[in-house]
Amino acid sequence: MSKNGETTGKNAAPLRVGITGGIGSGKTTVCRIFEQLEIPVYYADERARVLMTEDGALVEKIKRLFGQQAYFEDGTLDRKYIGNIVFQDKPKLERLNSIVHPAVFEDVERWHQKHLNAPYTLKEAALLFESGSYKNLEKIITVFAPTGIRIERVMLRDGVTSREVESRILKQWPDEKKMELADFVIVNDGKRLLVPQVLEVHKSLLALNRSA
Ligand code: ATP
């Protein structure tokens, strides 16, 4: 609060909020609702995929690590080829992350500069905690859905088997740990309505931003 009683939050940089949750928990679905409230959302996983094809310096680093075969002739990334390698080679996965994460970090910083007038921004990422990037965020929302529902939703969405979804779930932190570290939890179990929960979190974040 300034001397004349006005809040200082208006001139400060927008509050940086992260949103995460296990595979198929409904992060993207929840983010679409925040977008309806005119909150800018940075989809980190999707952006990482774009950068791995469009960021020339990053593409060169990936080729040095995996060879020219990492890319198809049309310049798109051979995700299956890379996926097969890093699935069995953890140090290589770490090296891949160590070149992709800084590129995403720079991209997200540029993105933030374009949204300085937003009340707050959202960064959506599946591995927000696992990657450590939650440390650069001021508040965290975890979207929770029971495992069985997540498996069904992802099987339907991606046309994959339950075994494939389960193996991806095993690579992520357990929901309990994510919920413990979160400032807000949104339950997407198909019973509780999403919109009222999003509005509640939105109201709290606006209040926090005003009192910053
Ligand atoms: P991922 O981690 O794989 O990116 P996600 O957490 O972003 O997944 P979504 O893509 O939002 O999850 O949701 C997974 C699937 O479940 C989508 O097909 C979505 O339409 C569907 N879904 C999400 N929430 C609900 C709901 N409440 N009711 C019905 N379907 C839902």
mmCIF file of N, CA, C and O in Angstrom, residues 12-94:
data_model
loop_
_atom_site.group_PDB
_atom_site.id
_atom_site.type_symbol
_atom_site.label_atom_id
_atom_site.label_comp_id
_atom_site.label_asym_id
_atom_site.label_seq_id
_atom_site.Cartn_x
_atom_site.Cartn_y
_atom_site.Cartn_z
ATOM 1 N N ALA A 12 3.161 -2.980 -10.447
ATOM 2 C CA ALA A 12 4.135 -4.065 -10.308
ATOM 3 C C ALA A 12 3.937 -5.050 -11.450
ATOM 4 O O ALA A 12 2.906 -5.071 -12.102
ATOM 5 N N ALA A 13 4.973 -5.888 -11.689
ATOM 6 C CA ALA A 13 4.838 -6.927 -12.716
ATOM 7 C C ALA A 13 3.740 -7.886 -12.278
ATOM 8 O O ALA A 13 3.554 -8.110 -11.079
ATOM 9 N N PRO A 14 2.997 -8.441 -13.243
ATOM 10 C CA PRO A 14 1.921 -9.370 -12.862
ATOM 11 C C PRO A 14 2.441 -10.559 -12.050
ATOM 12 O O PRO A 14 3.566 -11.019 -12.266
ATOM 13 N N LEU A 15 1.602 -10.991 -11.147
ATOM 14 C CA LEU A 15 1.914 -12.176 -10.352
ATOM 15 C C LEU A 15 2.089 -13.365 -11.298
ATOM 16 O O LEU A 15 1.305 -13.539 -12.226
ATOM 17 N N ARG A 16 3.132 -14.162 -11.069
ATOM 18 C CA ARG A 16 3.366 -15.334 -11.931
ATOM 19 C C ARG A 16 2.830 -16.588 -11.254
ATOM 20 O O ARG A 16 3.300 -16.978 -10.188
ATOM 21 N N VAL A 17 1.862 -17.189 -11.915
ATOM 22 C CA VAL A 17 1.191 -18.355 -11.333
ATOM 23 C C VAL A 17 1.455 -19.570 -12.226
ATOM 24 O O VAL A 17 1.396 -19.475 -13.455
ATOM 25 N N GLY A 18 1.744 -20.694 -11.601
ATOM 26 C CA GLY A 18 1.950 -21.934 -12.341
ATOM 27 C C GLY A 18 0.738 -22.829 -12.181
ATOM 28 O O GLY A 18 0.053 -22.787 -11.155
ATOM 29 N N ILE A 19 0.462 -23.632 -13.205
ATOM 30 C CA ILE A 19 -0.636 -24.601 -13.085
ATOM 31 C C ILE A 19 -0.135 -25.957 -13.578
ATOM 32 O O ILE A 19 0.449 -26.062 -14.652
ATOM 33 N N THR A 20 -0.323 -26.962 -12.748
ATOM 34 C CA THR A 20 0.197 -28.281 -13.076
ATOM 35 C C THR A 20 -0.816 -29.356 -12.673
ATOM 36 O O THR A 20 -1.922 -29.049 -12.232
ATOM 37 N N GLY A 21 -0.412 -30.590 -12.806
ATOM 38 C CA GLY A 21 -1.305 -31.708 -12.494
ATOM 39 C C GLY A 21 -0.844 -32.885 -13.336
ATOM 40 O O GLY A 21 -0.149 -32.697 -14.336
ATOM 41 N N GLY A 22 -1.226 -34.063 -12.929
ATOM 42 C CA GLY A 22 -0.794 -35.261 -13.652
ATOM 43 C C GLY A 22 -1.363 -35.307 -15.057
ATOM 44 O O GLY A 22 -2.285 -34.552 -15.397
ATOM 45 N N ILE A 23 -0.822 -36.204 -15.848
ATOM 46 C CA ILE A 23 -1.308 -36.394 -17.217
ATOM 47 C C ILE A 23 -2.822 -36.667 -17.193
ATOM 48 O O ILE A 23 -3.291 -37.478 -16.389
ATOM 49 N N GLY A 24 -3.540 -35.930 -18.047
ATOM 50 C CA GLY A 24 -4.980 -36.121 -18.146
ATOM 51 C C GLY A 24 -5.791 -35.589 -16.986
ATOM 52 O O GLY A 24 -6.996 -35.838 -16.898
ATOM 53 N N SER A 25 -5.154 -34.824 -16.101
ATOM 54 C CA SER A 25 -5.906 -34.297 -14.947
ATOM 55 C C SER A 25 -6.875 -33.201 -15.391
ATOM 56 O O SER A 25 -7.875 -32.933 -14.719
ATOM 57 N N GLY A 26 -6.551 -32.545 -16.513
ATOM 58 C CA GLY A 26 -7.442 -31.486 -17.010
ATOM 59 C C GLY A 26 -6.816 -30.095 -16.953
ATOM 60 O O GLY A 26 -7.532 -29.098 -16.965
ATOM 61 N N LYS A 27 -5.485 -30.026 -16.943
ATOM 62 C CA LYS A 27 -4.802 -28.712 -16.893
ATOM 63 C C LYS A 27 -5.243 -27.805 -18.049
ATOM 64 O O LYS A 27 -5.599 -26.654 -17.838
ATOM 65 N N THR A 28 -5.192 -28.373 -19.262
ATOM 66 C CA THR A 28 -5.519 -27.558 -20.440
ATOM 67 C C THR A 28 -6.985 -27.122 -20.381
ATOM 68 O O THR A 28 -7.305 -25.960 -20.658
ATOM 69 N N THR A 29 -7.847 -28.044 -19.991
ATOM 70 C CA THR A 29 -9.276 -27.734 -19.883
ATOM 71 C C THR A 29 -9.494 -26.582 -18.895
ATOM 72 O O THR A 29 -10.241 -25.639 -19.181
ATOM 73 N N VAL A 30 -8.807 -26.632 -17.764
ATOM 74 C CA VAL A 30 -8.926 -25.578 -16.750
ATOM 75 C C VAL A 30 -8.348 -24.259 -17.292
ATOM 76 O O VAL A 30 -8.938 -23.184 -17.108
ATOM 77 N N CYS A 31 -7.222 -24.352 -18.004
ATOM 78 C CA CYS A 31 -6.594 -23.136 -18.547
ATOM 79 C C CYS A 31 -7.499 -22.429 -19.545
ATOM 80 O O CYS A 31 -7.501 -21.206 -19.634
ATOM 81 N N ARG A 32 -8.261 -23.223 -20.304
ATOM 82 C CA ARG A 32 -9.185 -22.615 -21.284
ATOM 83 C C ARG A 32 -10.208 -21.740 -20.546
ATOM 84 O O ARG A 32 -10.651 -20.723 -21.071
ATOM 85 N N ILE A 33 -10.581 -22.148 -19.353
ATOM 86 C CA ILE A 33 -11.545 -21.337 -18.582
ATOM 87 C C ILE A 33 -10.867 -20.038 -18.127
ATOM 88 O O ILE A 33 -11.437 -18.952 -18.233
ATOM 89 N N PHE A 34 -9.615 -20.148 -17.663
ATOM 90 C CA PHE A 34 -8.885 -18.930 -17.271
ATOM 91 C C PHE A 34 -8.740 -17.993 -18.473
ATOM 92 O O PHE A 34 -8.810 -16.774 -18.324
ATOM 93 N N GLU A 35 -8.541 -18.577 -19.666
ATOM 94 C CA GLU A 35 -8.405 -17.735 -20.866
ATOM 95 C C GLU A 35 -9.700 -16.966 -21.139
ATOM 96 O O GLU A 35 -9.662 -15.825 -21.582
ATOM 97 N N GLN A 36 -10.830 -17.598 -20.823
ATOM 98 C CA GLN A 36 -12.118 -16.900 -20.978
ATOM 99 C C GLN A 36 -12.192 -15.691 -20.053
ATOM 100 O O GLN A 36 -12.922 -14.747 -20.310
ATOM 101 N N LEU A 37 -11.438 -15.743 -18.967
ATOM 102 C CA LEU A 37 -11.399 -14.612 -18.018
ATOM 103 C C LEU A 37 -10.299 -13.619 -18.409
ATOM 104 O O LEU A 37 -9.916 -12.770 -17.620
ATOM 105 N N GLU A 38 -9.764 -13.807 -19.618
ATOM 106 C CA GLU A 38 -8.727 -12.938 -20.195
ATOM 107 C C GLU A 38 -7.390 -13.001 -19.461
ATOM 108 O O GLU A 38 -6.633 -12.045 -19.412
ATOM 109 N N ILE A 39 -7.113 -14.163 -18.875
ATOM 110 C CA ILE A 39 -5.816 -14.380 -18.246
ATOM 111 C C ILE A 39 -4.894 -15.030 -19.282
ATOM 112 O O ILE A 39 -5.252 -16.061 -19.865
ATOM 113 N N PRO A 40 -3.723 -14.432 -19.542
ATOM 114 C CA PRO A 40 -2.811 -15.041 -20.521
ATOM 115 C C PRO A 40 -2.229 -16.349 -19.989
ATOM 116 O O PRO A 40 -1.821 -16.416 -18.816
ATOM 117 N N VAL A 41 -2.225 -17.351 -20.848
ATOM 118 C CA VAL A 41 -1.698 -18.667 -20.441
ATOM 119 C C VAL A 41 -0.524 -19.049 -21.347
ATOM 120 O O VAL A 41 -0.638 -18.995 -22.578
ATOM 121 N N TYR A 42 0.571 -19.429 -20.747
ATOM 122 C CA TYR A 42 1.744 -19.931 -21.477
ATOM 123 C C TYR A 42 1.735 -21.445 -21.347
ATOM 124 O O TYR A 42 1.860 -21.988 -20.239
ATOM 125 N N TYR A 43 1.548 -22.137 -22.477
ATOM 126 C CA TYR A 43 1.517 -23.605 -22.455
ATOM 127 C C TYR A 43 2.942 -24.114 -22.684
ATOM 128 O O TYR A 43 3.397 -24.227 -23.833
ATOM 129 N N ALA A 44 3.653 -24.402 -21.596
ATOM 130 C CA ALA A 44 5.092 -24.673 -21.676
ATOM 131 C C ALA A 44 5.429 -25.916 -22.496
ATOM 132 O O ALA A 44 6.387 -25.891 -23.275
ATOM 133 N N ASP A 45 4.637 -26.975 -22.332
ATOM 134 C CA ASP A 45 4.972 -28.222 -23.047
ATOM 135 C C ASP A 45 4.794 -28.037 -24.557
ATOM 136 O O ASP A 45 5.621 -28.484 -25.349
ATOM 137 N N GLU A 46 3.705 -27.345 -24.892
ATOM 138 C CA GLU A 46 3.426 -27.096 -26.307
ATOM 139 C C GLU A 46 4.501 -26.163 -26.897
ATOM 140 O O GLU A 46 5.013 -26.404 -27.993
ATOM 141 N N ARG A 47 4.873 -25.125 -26.158
ATOM 142 C CA ARG A 47 5.901 -24.193 -26.630
ATOM 143 C C ARG A 47 7.241 -24.899 -26.792
ATOM 144 O O ARG A 47 7.988 -24.642 -27.717
ATOM 145 N N ALA A 48 7.552 -25.804 -25.860
ATOM 146 C CA ALA A 48 8.828 -26.531 -25.947
ATOM 147 C C ALA A 48 8.869 -27.307 -27.250
ATOM 148 O O ALA A 48 9.881 -27.331 -27.944
ATOM 149 N N ARG A 49 7.735 -27.894 -27.605
ATOM 150 C CA ARG A 49 7.659 -28.670 -28.855
ATOM 151 C C ARG A 49 7.887 -27.762 -30.062
ATOM 152 O O ARG A 49 8.625 -28.112 -30.972
ATOM 153 N N VAL A 50 7.291 -26.563 -30.027
ATOM 154 C CA VAL A 50 7.463 -25.611 -31.136
ATOM 155 C C VAL A 50 8.919 -25.162 -31.211
ATOM 156 O O VAL A 50 9.539 -25.146 -32.278
ATOM 157 N N LEU A 51 9.496 -24.828 -30.060
ATOM 158 C CA LEU A 51 10.880 -24.329 -30.046
ATOM 159 C C LEU A 51 11.856 -25.381 -30.566
ATOM 160 O O LEU A 51 12.842 -25.055 -31.221
ATOM 161 N N MET A 52 11.567 -26.645 -30.272
ATOM 162 C CA MET A 52 12.468 -27.720 -30.714
ATOM 163 C C MET A 52 12.486 -27.857 -32.231
ATOM 164 O O MET A 52 13.340 -28.526 -32.796
ATOM 165 N N THR A 53 11.537 -27.220 -32.900
ATOM 166 C CA THR A 53 11.521 -27.225 -34.369
ATOM 167 C C THR A 53 11.894 -25.865 -34.934
ATOM 168 O O THR A 53 12.522 -25.775 -35.975
ATOM 169 N N GLU A 54 11.545 -24.786 -34.204
ATOM 170 C CA GLU A 54 11.691 -23.452 -34.800
ATOM 171 C C GLU A 54 12.862 -22.622 -34.284
ATOM 172 O O GLU A 54 13.252 -21.645 -34.918
ATOM 173 N N ASP A 55 13.410 -22.962 -33.122
ATOM 174 C CA ASP A 55 14.513 -22.185 -32.563
ATOM 175 C C ASP A 55 15.829 -22.770 -33.111
ATOM 176 O O ASP A 55 16.290 -23.838 -32.689
ATOM 177 N N GLY A 56 16.417 -22.045 -34.084
ATOM 178 C CA GLY A 56 17.588 -22.540 -34.807
ATOM 179 C C GLY A 56 18.725 -23.005 -33.895
ATOM 180 O O GLY A 56 19.304 -24.077 -34.105
ATOM 181 N N ALA A 57 19.038 -22.221 -32.867
ATOM 182 C CA ALA A 57 20.151 -22.568 -31.983
ATOM 183 C C ALA A 57 19.845 -23.860 -31.226
ATOM 184 O O ALA A 57 20.708 -24.737 -31.062
ATOM 185 N N LEU A 58 18.584 -23.979 -30.816
ATOM 186 C CA LEU A 58 18.182 -25.188 -30.078
ATOM 187 C C LEU A 58 18.221 -26.415 -31.006
ATOM 188 O O LEU A 58 18.693 -27.489 -30.611
ATOM 189 N N VAL A 59 17.744 -26.234 -32.228
ATOM 190 C CA VAL A 59 17.745 -27.336 -33.203
ATOM 191 C C VAL A 59 19.170 -27.849 -33.397
ATOM 192 O O VAL A 59 19.418 -29.064 -33.383
ATOM 193 N N GLU A 60 20.135 -26.912 -33.529
ATOM 194 C CA GLU A 60 21.539 -27.308 -33.718
ATOM 195 C C GLU A 60 22.031 -28.137 -32.540
ATOM 196 O O GLU A 60 22.709 -29.151 -32.695
ATOM 197 N N LYS A 61 21.683 -27.693 -31.322
ATOM 198 C CA LYS A 61 22.127 -28.420 -30.117
ATOM 199 C C LYS A 61 21.521 -29.824 -30.077
ATOM 200 O O LYS A 61 22.183 -30.784 -29.690
ATOM 201 N N ILE A 62 20.262 -29.925 -30.473
ATOM 202 C CA ILE A 62 19.603 -31.244 -30.461
ATOM 203 C C ILE A 62 20.262 -32.166 -31.495
ATOM 204 O O ILE A 62 20.494 -33.340 -31.231
ATOM 205 N N LYS A 63 20.620 -31.580 -32.647
ATOM 206 C CA LYS A 63 21.283 -32.401 -33.685
ATOM 207 C C LYS A 63 22.652 -32.864 -33.206
ATOM 208 O O LYS A 63 23.076 -33.978 -33.498
ATOM 209 N N ARG A 64 23.341 -31.986 -32.460
ATOM 210 C CA ARG A 64 24.667 -32.391 -31.942
ATOM 211 C C ARG A 64 24.519 -33.547 -30.958
ATOM 212 O O ARG A 64 25.352 -34.432 -30.888
ATOM 213 N N LEU A 65 23.434 -33.521 -30.208
ATOM 214 C CA LEU A 65 23.217 -34.552 -29.181
ATOM 215 C C LEU A 65 22.696 -35.876 -29.770
ATOM 216 O O LEU A 65 23.101 -36.955 -29.339
ATOM 217 N N PHE A 66 21.804 -35.770 -30.762
ATOM 218 C CA PHE A 66 21.143 -36.985 -31.263
ATOM 219 C C PHE A 66 21.460 -37.324 -32.720
ATOM 220 O O PHE A 66 21.002 -38.349 -33.216
ATOM 221 N N GLY A 67 22.198 -36.443 -33.391
ATOM 222 C CA GLY A 67 22.489 -36.680 -34.806
ATOM 223 C C GLY A 67 21.395 -36.100 -35.711
ATOM 224 O O GLY A 67 20.315 -35.737 -35.223
ATOM 225 N N GLN A 68 21.685 -36.054 -37.019
ATOM 226 C CA GLN A 68 20.745 -35.494 -38.001
ATOM 227 C C GLN A 68 19.431 -36.279 -38.016
ATOM 228 O O GLN A 68 18.381 -35.744 -38.367
ATOM 229 N N GLN A 69 19.519 -37.576 -37.640
ATOM 230 C CA GLN A 69 18.314 -38.428 -37.683
ATOM 231 C C GLN A 69 17.218 -37.928 -36.735
ATOM 232 O O GLN A 69 16.092 -38.409 -36.792
ATOM 233 N N ALA A 70 17.584 -37.000 -35.857
ATOM 234 C CA ALA A 70 16.592 -36.493 -34.905
ATOM 235 C C ALA A 70 15.497 -35.695 -35.610
ATOM 236 O O ALA A 70 14.435 -35.452 -35.036
ATOM 237 N N TYR A 71 15.786 -35.275 -36.863
ATOM 238 C CA TYR A 71 14.805 -34.478 -37.608
ATOM 239 C C TYR A 71 14.458 -35.140 -38.929
ATOM 240 O O TYR A 71 15.322 -35.726 -39.583
ATOM 241 N N PHE A 72 13.200 -35.008 -39.315
ATOM 242 C CA PHE A 72 12.781 -35.466 -40.650
ATOM 243 C C PHE A 72 13.262 -34.438 -41.678
ATOM 244 O O PHE A 72 13.657 -33.325 -41.309
ATOM 245 N N GLU A 73 13.162 -34.824 -42.936
ATOM 246 C CA GLU A 73 13.628 -33.921 -43.999
ATOM 247 C C GLU A 73 12.886 -32.597 -44.011
ATOM 248 O O GLU A 73 13.444 -31.564 -44.369
ATOM 249 N N ASP A 74 11.622 -32.625 -43.607
ATOM 250 C CA ASP A 74 10.849 -31.373 -43.625
ATOM 251 C C ASP A 74 11.133 -30.492 -42.394
ATOM 252 O O ASP A 74 10.493 -29.464 -42.192
ATOM 253 N N GLY A 75 12.096 -30.904 -41.587
ATOM 254 C CA GLY A 75 12.504 -30.074 -40.447
ATOM 255 C C GLY A 75 11.746 -30.357 -39.159
ATOM 256 O O GLY A 75 12.037 -29.775 -38.111
ATOM 257 N N THR A 76 10.755 -31.244 -39.216
ATOM 258 C CA THR A 76 10.042 -31.550 -37.966
ATOM 259 C C THR A 76 10.828 -32.587 -37.156
ATOM 260 O O THR A 76 11.594 -33.381 -37.712
ATOM 261 N N LEU A 77 10.599 -32.533 -35.872
ATOM 262 C CA LEU A 77 11.343 -33.385 -34.948
ATOM 263 C C LEU A 77 10.819 -34.824 -34.989
ATOM 264 O O LEU A 77 9.604 -35.047 -34.975
ATOM 265 N N ASP A 78 11.728 -35.784 -35.006
ATOM 266 C CA ASP A 78 11.315 -37.188 -34.938
ATOM 267 C C ASP A 78 11.205 -37.559 -33.452
ATOM 268 O O ASP A 78 12.135 -38.053 -32.827
ATOM 269 N N ARG A 79 10.048 -37.287 -32.912
ATOM 270 C CA ARG A 79 9.835 -37.441 -31.463
ATOM 271 C C ARG A 79 9.976 -38.902 -31.035
ATOM 272 O O ARG A 79 10.440 -39.207 -29.947
ATOM 273 N N LYS A 80 9.567 -39.799 -31.918
ATOM 274 C CA LYS A 80 9.624 -41.227 -31.604
ATOM 275 C C LYS A 80 11.087 -41.662 -31.467
ATOM 276 O O LYS A 80 11.448 -42.379 -30.525
ATOM 277 N N TYR A 81 11.918 -41.194 -32.414
ATOM 278 C CA TYR A 81 13.346 -41.540 -32.405
ATOM 279 C C TYR A 81 13.993 -41.055 -31.099
ATOM 280 O O TYR A 81 14.662 -41.821 -30.399
ATOM 281 N N ILE A 82 13.746 -39.792 -30.786
ATOM 282 C CA ILE A 82 14.334 -39.228 -29.561
ATOM 283 C C ILE A 82 13.756 -39.915 -28.320
ATOM 284 O O ILE A 82 14.476 -40.265 -27.386
ATOM 285 N N GLY A 83 12.430 -40.120 -28.361
ATOM 286 C CA GLY A 83 11.761 -40.760 -27.218
ATOM 287 C C GLY A 83 12.346 -42.131 -26.916
ATOM 288 O O GLY A 83 12.600 -42.478 -25.753
ATOM 289 N N ASN A 84 12.609 -42.911 -27.970
ATOM 290 C CA ASN A 84 13.168 -44.257 -27.783
ATOM 291 C C ASN A 84 14.552 -44.188 -27.150
ATOM 292 O O ASN A 84 14.913 -45.033 -26.325
ATOM 293 N N ILE A 85 15.341 -43.190 -27.543
ATOM 294 C CA ILE A 85 16.698 -43.077 -26.985
ATOM 295 C C ILE A 85 16.634 -42.676 -25.507
ATOM 296 O O ILE A 85 17.222 -43.327 -24.647
ATOM 297 N N VAL A 86 15.908 -41.589 -25.219
ATOM 298 C CA VAL A 86 15.935 -41.081 -23.841
ATOM 299 C C VAL A 86 15.189 -42.004 -22.867
ATOM 300 O O VAL A 86 15.448 -41.970 -21.666
ATOM 301 N N PHE A 87 14.310 -42.840 -23.406
ATOM 302 C CA PHE A 87 13.588 -43.776 -22.560
ATOM 303 C C PHE A 87 14.570 -44.730 -21.870
ATOM 304 O O PHE A 87 14.381 -45.111 -20.713
ATOM 305 N N GLN A 88 15.655 -45.065 -22.595
ATOM 306 C CA GLN A 88 16.618 -46.030 -22.036
ATOM 307 C C GLN A 88 17.895 -45.376 -21.533
ATOM 308 O O GLN A 88 18.774 -46.058 -21.029
ATOM 309 N N ASP A 89 18.038 -44.088 -21.762
ATOM 310 C CA ASP A 89 19.304 -43.426 -21.465
ATOM 311 C C ASP A 89 19.037 -42.158 -20.645
ATOM 312 O O ASP A 89 18.838 -41.067 -21.186
ATOM 313 N N LYS A 90 19.041 -42.325 -19.314
ATOM 314 C CA LYS A 90 18.663 -41.210 -18.441
ATOM 315 C C LYS A 90 19.613 -40.005 -18.551
ATOM 316 O O LYS A 90 19.155 -38.863 -18.611
ATOM 317 N N PRO A 91 20.947 -40.247 -18.607
ATOM 318 C CA PRO A 91 21.845 -39.083 -18.749
ATOM 319 C C PRO A 91 21.553 -38.282 -20.014
ATOM 320 O O PRO A 91 21.642 -37.057 -20.021
ATOM 321 N N LYS A 92 21.170 -38.988 -21.084
ATOM 322 C CA LYS A 92 20.857 -38.286 -22.332
ATOM 323 C C LYS A 92 19.571 -37.459 -22.166
ATOM 324 O O LYS A 92 19.458 -36.353 -22.694
ATOM 325 N N LEU A 93 18.616 -38.013 -21.425
ATOM 326 C CA LEU A 93 17.379 -37.272 -21.149
ATOM 327 C C LEU A 93 17.713 -36.000 -20.371
ATOM 328 O O LEU A 93 17.202 -34.914 -20.647
ATOM 329 N N GLU A 94 18.630 -36.145 -19.409
ATOM 330 C CA GLU A 94 19.023 -34.974 -18.617
ATOM 331 C C GLU A 94 19.711 -33.928 -19.489
ATOM 332 O O GLU A 94 19.498 -32.732 -19.318
#
